[in-house]
Coordinates of C-alpha atoms in Angstrom, one line a residue:
X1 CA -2.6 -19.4 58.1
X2 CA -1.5 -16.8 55.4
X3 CA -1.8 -17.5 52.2
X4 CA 1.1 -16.2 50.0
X5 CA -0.3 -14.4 47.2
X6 CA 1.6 -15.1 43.4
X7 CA 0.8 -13.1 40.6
X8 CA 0.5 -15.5 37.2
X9 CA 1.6 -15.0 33.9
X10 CA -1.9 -15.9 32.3
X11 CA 0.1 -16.9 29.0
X12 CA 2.8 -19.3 31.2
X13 CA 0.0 -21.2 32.5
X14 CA -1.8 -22.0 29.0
X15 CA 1.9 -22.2 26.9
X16 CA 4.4 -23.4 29.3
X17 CA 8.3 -22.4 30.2
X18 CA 10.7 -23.3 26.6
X19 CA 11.6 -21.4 23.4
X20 CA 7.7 -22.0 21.5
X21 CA 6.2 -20.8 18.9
X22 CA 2.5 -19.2 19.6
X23 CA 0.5 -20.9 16.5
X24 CA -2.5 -19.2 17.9
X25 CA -4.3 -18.4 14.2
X26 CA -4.0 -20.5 11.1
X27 CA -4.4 -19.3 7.9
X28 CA -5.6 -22.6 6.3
X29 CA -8.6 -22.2 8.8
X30 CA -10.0 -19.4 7.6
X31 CA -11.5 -17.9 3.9
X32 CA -9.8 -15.3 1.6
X33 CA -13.0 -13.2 2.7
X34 CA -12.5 -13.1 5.9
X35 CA -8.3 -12.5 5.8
X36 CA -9.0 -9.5 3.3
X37 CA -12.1 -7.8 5.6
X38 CA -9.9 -8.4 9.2
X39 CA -6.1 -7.6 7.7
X40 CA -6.5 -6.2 4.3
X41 CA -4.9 -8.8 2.1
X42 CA -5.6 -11.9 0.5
X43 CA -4.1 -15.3 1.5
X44 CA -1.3 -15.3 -1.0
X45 CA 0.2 -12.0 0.1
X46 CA 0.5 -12.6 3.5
X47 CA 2.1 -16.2 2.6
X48 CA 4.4 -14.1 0.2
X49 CA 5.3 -11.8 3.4
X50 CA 5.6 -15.0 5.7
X51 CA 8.2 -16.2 2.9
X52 CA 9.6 -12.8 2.6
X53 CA 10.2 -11.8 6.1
X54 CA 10.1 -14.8 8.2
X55 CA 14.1 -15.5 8.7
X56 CA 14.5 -11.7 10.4
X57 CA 11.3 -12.7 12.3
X58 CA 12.5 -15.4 13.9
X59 CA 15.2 -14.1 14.7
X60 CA 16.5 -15.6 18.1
X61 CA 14.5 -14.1 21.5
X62 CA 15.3 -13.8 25.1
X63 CA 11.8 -14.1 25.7
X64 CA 10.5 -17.3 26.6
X65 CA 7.8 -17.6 23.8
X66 CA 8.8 -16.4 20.8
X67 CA 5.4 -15.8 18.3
X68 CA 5.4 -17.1 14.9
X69 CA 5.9 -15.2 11.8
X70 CA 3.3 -15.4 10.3
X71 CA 1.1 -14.0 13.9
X72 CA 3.5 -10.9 13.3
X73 CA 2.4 -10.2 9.7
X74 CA -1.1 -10.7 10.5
X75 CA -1.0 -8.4 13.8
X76 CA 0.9 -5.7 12.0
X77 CA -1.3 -5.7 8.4
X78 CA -4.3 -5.5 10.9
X79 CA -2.5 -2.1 12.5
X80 CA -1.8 -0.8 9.4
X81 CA -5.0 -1.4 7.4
X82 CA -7.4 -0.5 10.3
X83 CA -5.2 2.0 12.9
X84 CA -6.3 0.4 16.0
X85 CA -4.7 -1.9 18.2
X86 CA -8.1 -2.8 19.8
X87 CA -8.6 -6.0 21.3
X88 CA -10.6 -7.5 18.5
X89 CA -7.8 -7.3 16.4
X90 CA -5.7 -8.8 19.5
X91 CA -8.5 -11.8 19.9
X92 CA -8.2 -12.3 16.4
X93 CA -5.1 -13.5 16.6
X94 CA -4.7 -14.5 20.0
X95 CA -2.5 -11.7 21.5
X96 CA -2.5 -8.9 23.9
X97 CA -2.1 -5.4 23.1
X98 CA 1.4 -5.1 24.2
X99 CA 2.3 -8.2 21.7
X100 CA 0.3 -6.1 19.2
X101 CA 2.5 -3.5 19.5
X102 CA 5.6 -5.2 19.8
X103 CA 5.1 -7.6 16.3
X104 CA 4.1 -4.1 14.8
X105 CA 7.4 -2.7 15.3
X106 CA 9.5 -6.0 14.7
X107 CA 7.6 -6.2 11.1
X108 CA 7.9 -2.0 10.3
X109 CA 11.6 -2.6 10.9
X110 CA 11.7 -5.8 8.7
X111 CA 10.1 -4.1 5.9
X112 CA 11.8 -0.9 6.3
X113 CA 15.4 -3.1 5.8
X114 CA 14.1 -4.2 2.4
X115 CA 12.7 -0.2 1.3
X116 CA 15.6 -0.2 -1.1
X117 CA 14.5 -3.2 -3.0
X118 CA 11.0 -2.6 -3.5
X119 CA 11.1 1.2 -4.0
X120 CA 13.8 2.8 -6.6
X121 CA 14.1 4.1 -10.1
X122 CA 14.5 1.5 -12.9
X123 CA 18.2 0.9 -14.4
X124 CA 18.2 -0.4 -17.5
X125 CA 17.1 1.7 -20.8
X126 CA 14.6 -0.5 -21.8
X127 CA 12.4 0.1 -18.3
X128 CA 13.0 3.6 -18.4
X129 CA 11.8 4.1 -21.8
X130 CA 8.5 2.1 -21.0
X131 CA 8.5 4.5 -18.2
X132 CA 8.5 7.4 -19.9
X133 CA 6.0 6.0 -22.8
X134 CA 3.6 4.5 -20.5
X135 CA 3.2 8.5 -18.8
X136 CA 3.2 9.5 -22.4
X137 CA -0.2 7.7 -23.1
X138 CA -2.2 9.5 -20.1
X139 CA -1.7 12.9 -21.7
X140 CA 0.9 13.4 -24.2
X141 CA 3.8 14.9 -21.6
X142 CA 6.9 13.5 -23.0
X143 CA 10.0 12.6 -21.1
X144 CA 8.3 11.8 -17.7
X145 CA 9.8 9.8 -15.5
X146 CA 8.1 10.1 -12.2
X147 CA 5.7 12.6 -10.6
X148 CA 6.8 14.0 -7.4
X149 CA 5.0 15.7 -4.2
X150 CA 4.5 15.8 -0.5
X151 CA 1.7 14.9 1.4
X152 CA 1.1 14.9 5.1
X153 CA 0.9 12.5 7.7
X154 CA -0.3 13.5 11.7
X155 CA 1.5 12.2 14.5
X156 CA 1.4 12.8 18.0
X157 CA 3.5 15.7 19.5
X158 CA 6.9 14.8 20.4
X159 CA 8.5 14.9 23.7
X160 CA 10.0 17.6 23.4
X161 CA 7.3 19.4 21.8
X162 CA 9.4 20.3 18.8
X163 CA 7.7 23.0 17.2
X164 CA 9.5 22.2 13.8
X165 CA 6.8 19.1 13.8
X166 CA 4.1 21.9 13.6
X167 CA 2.7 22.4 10.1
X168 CA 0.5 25.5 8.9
X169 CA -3.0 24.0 10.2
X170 CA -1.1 24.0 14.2
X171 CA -1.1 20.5 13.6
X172 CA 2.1 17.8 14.3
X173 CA 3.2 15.8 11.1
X174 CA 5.8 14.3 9.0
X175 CA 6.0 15.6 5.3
X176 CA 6.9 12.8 3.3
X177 CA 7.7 14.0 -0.3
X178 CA 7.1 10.8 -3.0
X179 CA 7.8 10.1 -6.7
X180 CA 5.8 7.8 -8.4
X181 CA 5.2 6.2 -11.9
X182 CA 2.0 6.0 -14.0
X183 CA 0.9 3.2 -12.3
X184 CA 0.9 4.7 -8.7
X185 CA 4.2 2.4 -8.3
X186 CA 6.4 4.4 -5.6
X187 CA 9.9 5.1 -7.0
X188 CA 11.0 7.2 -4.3
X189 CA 9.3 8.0 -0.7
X190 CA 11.5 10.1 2.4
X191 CA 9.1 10.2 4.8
X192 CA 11.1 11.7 7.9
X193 CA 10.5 15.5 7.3
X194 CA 8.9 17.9 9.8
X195 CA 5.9 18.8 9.1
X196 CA 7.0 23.5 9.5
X197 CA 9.1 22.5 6.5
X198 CA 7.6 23.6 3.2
X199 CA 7.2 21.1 -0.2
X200 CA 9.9 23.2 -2.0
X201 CA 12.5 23.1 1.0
X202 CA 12.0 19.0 1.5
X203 CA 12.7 18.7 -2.0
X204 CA 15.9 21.0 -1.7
X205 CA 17.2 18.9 1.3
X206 CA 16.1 15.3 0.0
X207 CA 18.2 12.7 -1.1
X208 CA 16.3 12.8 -4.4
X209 CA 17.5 16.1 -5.4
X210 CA 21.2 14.9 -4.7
X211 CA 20.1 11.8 -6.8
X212 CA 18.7 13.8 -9.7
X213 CA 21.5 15.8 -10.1
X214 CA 24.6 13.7 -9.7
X215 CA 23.2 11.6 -11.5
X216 CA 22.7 13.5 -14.5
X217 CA 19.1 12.3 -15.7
X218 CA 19.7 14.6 -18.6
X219 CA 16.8 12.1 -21.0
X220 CA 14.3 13.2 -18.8
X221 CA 12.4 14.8 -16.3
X222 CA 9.8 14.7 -12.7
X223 CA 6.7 16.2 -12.8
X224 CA 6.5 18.8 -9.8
X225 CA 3.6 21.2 -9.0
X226 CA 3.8 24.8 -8.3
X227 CA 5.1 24.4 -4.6
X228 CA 8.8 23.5 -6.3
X229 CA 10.8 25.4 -8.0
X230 CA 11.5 24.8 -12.0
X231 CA 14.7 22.5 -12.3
X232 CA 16.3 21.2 -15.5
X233 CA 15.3 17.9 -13.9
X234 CA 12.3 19.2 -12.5
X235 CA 9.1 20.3 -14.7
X236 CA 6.4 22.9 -12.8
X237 CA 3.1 24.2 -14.5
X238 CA 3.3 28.1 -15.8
X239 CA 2.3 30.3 -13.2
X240 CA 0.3 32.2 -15.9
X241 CA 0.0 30.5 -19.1
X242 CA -1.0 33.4 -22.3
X243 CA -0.4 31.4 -25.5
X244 CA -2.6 28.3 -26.7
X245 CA 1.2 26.0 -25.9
X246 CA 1.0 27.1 -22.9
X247 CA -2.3 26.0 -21.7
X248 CA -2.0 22.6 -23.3
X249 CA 1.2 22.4 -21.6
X250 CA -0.5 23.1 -18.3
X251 CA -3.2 20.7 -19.3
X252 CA -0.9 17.9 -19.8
X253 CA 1.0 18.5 -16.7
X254 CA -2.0 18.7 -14.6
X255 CA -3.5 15.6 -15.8
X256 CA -0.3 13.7 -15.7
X257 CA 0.2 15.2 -12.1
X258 CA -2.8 13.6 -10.5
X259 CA -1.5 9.9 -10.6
X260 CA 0.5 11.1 -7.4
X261 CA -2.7 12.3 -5.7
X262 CA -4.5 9.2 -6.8
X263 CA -1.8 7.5 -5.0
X264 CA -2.4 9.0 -2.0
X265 CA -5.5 8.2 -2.1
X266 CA -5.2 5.2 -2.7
X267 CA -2.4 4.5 0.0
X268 CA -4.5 6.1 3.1
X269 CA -7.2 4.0 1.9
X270 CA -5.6 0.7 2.5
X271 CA -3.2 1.7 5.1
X272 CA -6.0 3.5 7.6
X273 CA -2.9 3.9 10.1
X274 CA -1.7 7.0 8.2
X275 CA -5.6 8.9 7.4
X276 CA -5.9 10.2 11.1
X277 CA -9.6 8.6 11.4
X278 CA -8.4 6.9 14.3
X279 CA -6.2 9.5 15.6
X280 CA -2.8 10.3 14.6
X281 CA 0.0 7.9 14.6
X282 CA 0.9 7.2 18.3
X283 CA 4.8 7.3 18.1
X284 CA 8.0 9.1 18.3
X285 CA 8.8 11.3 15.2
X286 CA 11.0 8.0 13.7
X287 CA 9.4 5.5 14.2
X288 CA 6.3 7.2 12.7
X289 CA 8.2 7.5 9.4
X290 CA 9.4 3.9 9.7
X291 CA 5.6 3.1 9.9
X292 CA 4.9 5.1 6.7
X293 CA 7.9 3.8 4.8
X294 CA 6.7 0.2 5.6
X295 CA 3.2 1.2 4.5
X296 CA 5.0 2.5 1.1
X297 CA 6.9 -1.0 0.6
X298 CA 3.6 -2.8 1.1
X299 CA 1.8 -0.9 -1.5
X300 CA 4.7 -1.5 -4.2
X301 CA 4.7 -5.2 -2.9
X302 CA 0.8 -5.4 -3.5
X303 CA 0.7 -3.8 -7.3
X304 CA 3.4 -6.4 -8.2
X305 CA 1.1 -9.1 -7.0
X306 CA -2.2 -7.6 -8.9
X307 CA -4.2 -5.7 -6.4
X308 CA -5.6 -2.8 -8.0
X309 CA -5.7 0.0 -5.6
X310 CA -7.1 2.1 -7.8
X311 CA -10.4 0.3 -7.4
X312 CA -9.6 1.0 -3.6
X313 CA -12.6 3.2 -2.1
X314 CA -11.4 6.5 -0.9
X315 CA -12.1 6.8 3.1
X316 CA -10.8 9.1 6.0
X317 CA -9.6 12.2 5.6
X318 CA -6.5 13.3 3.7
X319 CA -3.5 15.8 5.0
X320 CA -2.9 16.6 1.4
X321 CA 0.0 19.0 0.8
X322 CA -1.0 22.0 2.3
X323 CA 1.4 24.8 0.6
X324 CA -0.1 28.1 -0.2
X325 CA 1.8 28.5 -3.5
X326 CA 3.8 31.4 -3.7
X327 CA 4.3 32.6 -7.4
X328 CA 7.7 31.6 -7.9
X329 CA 9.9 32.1 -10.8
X330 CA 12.9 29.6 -11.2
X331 CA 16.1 31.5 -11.3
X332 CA 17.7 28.7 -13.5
X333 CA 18.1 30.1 -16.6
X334 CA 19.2 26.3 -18.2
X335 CA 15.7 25.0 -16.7
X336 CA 13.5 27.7 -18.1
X337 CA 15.3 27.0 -21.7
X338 CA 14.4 23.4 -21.5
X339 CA 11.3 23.8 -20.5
X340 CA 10.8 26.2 -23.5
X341 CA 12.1 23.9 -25.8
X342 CA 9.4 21.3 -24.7
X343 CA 6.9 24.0 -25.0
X344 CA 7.8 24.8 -28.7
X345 CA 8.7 20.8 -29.6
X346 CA 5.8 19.3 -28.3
X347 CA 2.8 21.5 -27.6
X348 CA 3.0 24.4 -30.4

């Protein structure tokens, strides 16, 4: 007699037919310690994300066993902090690596719908003038209200093979071009460009230029290095400095410079998705940027709750900008006079 042959869904048999929740993990069951070493981030965080996101979460499913919130967070902050969907993470938690990659992209899209609200420029005079003070106190550049630059990040070859993706070193990547503040507190970050695009053409195309200048930020001024072009918005170092001014003018933008490559330091260290030590990300062109953007909105979310990531170790390797700089001269007359005036009201 023949024995009909049915294939089992291993998870129907343990959870049962019905609209569940998979409590798999509990966070009360488990030390600070460990929650840090597996997913990167204290208790409190990831209860202030399960607060934070859990409504679009649980959001209604076809499926027949929805997973819990808070098994979302912890499957996507163990993607982003270690850049493996191996199975220990999986076991961890008590998913498969297809439910890994699913609650990875439900919680990138979450957190890339609330970008907007964790990443912008202050408003209100008193924020911007602590701003400007606070990048005063590293080294005496006044008028500073973000530093700005691109970095890197790999991703696998498209489809399509889209050779605009390629970036000097043959390599495919995203350029994501970032403003942040002296505390390595994102205040901008467009992290869709191809990778053949040069820093100084991002900038040209990005929303932030548009911003900067329709906006009229005429009290102040980014902090760019020599792959941009000198705006009236936008302060580069002299291509050849000859007077003592000039050299401490350098000095002081140089030093106030590095916060941004501190920060992206600082970023690839906690978020080991985006440092290519274990490979590059795995996705379409999109939703590789969606995954950096989320990364972004995490690191604002974690310096407003106190984690220093400064003190973060820096691991992997780095795609740093990777511009030969061409000795440009700006062609803006009105941006070479104020950067004159500063030269002769601040560092004569």
């Amino acid at each position: 007699m023949a024995v009909p042959i049915a294939v089992l869904d291993c998870d129907l048999l343990l959870y049962g037919r019905g609209h569940r929740t998979l409590d798999r993990f509990k966070l009360e069951d488990v030390t600070d310690e460990y929650l840090v070493s597996t997913y990167g981030f204290p208790r409190q965080f990831i209860c202030y994300l399960v607060d934070l996101l859990g409504a679009t979460l649980s959001r209604p499913t076809q499926r027949s066993r929805a997973i819990s919130p808070e098994t979302q967070i912890l499957a996507a902050l163990g993607f982003y902090t270690s850049g493996s969907f191996q199975t220990r993470m999986g076991d961890a938690i008590g998913i498969s690596q297809a439910s890994m990659s699913r609650c990875v992209a439900n919680v990138t899209e979450a957190l890339v719908e609330r970008a907007s609200q964790f990443i912008h420029f202050p408003k209100d005079e008193a924020t911007v003038q602590s701003l400007k003070d606070d990048f005063y106190g590293l080294a005496g550049m006044p008028g500073v209200l973000g530093v700005v630059d691109c970095t890197h990040v790999a991703i696998k070859a498209p489809n399509a093979e889209d050779l605009s993706y390629v970036n000097r070193k043959g390599l495919h990547s995203l350029n994501c071009l970032m403003v942040c503040d002296s505390r390595g507190v994102l205040l901008s970050a467009e992290t869709h460009w191809p990778g053949s695009l040069p820093d100084c053409t991002v900038l040209e195309q990005a929303a932030l230029t548009s911003q900067f200048e329709t906006e009229l930020h005429k009290d102040g001024w980014l902090l760019g290095d020599s792959s941009f072009l000198l705006r009236t918005w936008l302060m580069t170092p002299l291509h050849i400095p000859e007077t003592p001014a000039e050299y401490r003018y350098n000095m002081a933008h140089s030093a106030t410079h590095n916060v941004i490559e501190r920060t992206f330091r600082t970023i690839r260290s906690r978020f080991r998705c985006l440092d290519a030590s274990k490979g590059t990300l795995q996705y379409s062109p999109e939703k590789s940027s969606h995954i950096i953007l989320a990364c972004c909105v995490l690191h604002n979310i974690s310096l407003q709750h106190g984690l220093d990531v400064w003190s973060a170790p820096a691991t992997g390797h780095m795609e740093q900008s990777e511009e030969e700089y061409e000795q440009m001269e700006s062609v803006d007359s009105e941006a070479c006079r104020v950067r004159q005036e500063l030269l002769l009201t601040h560092f004569s």
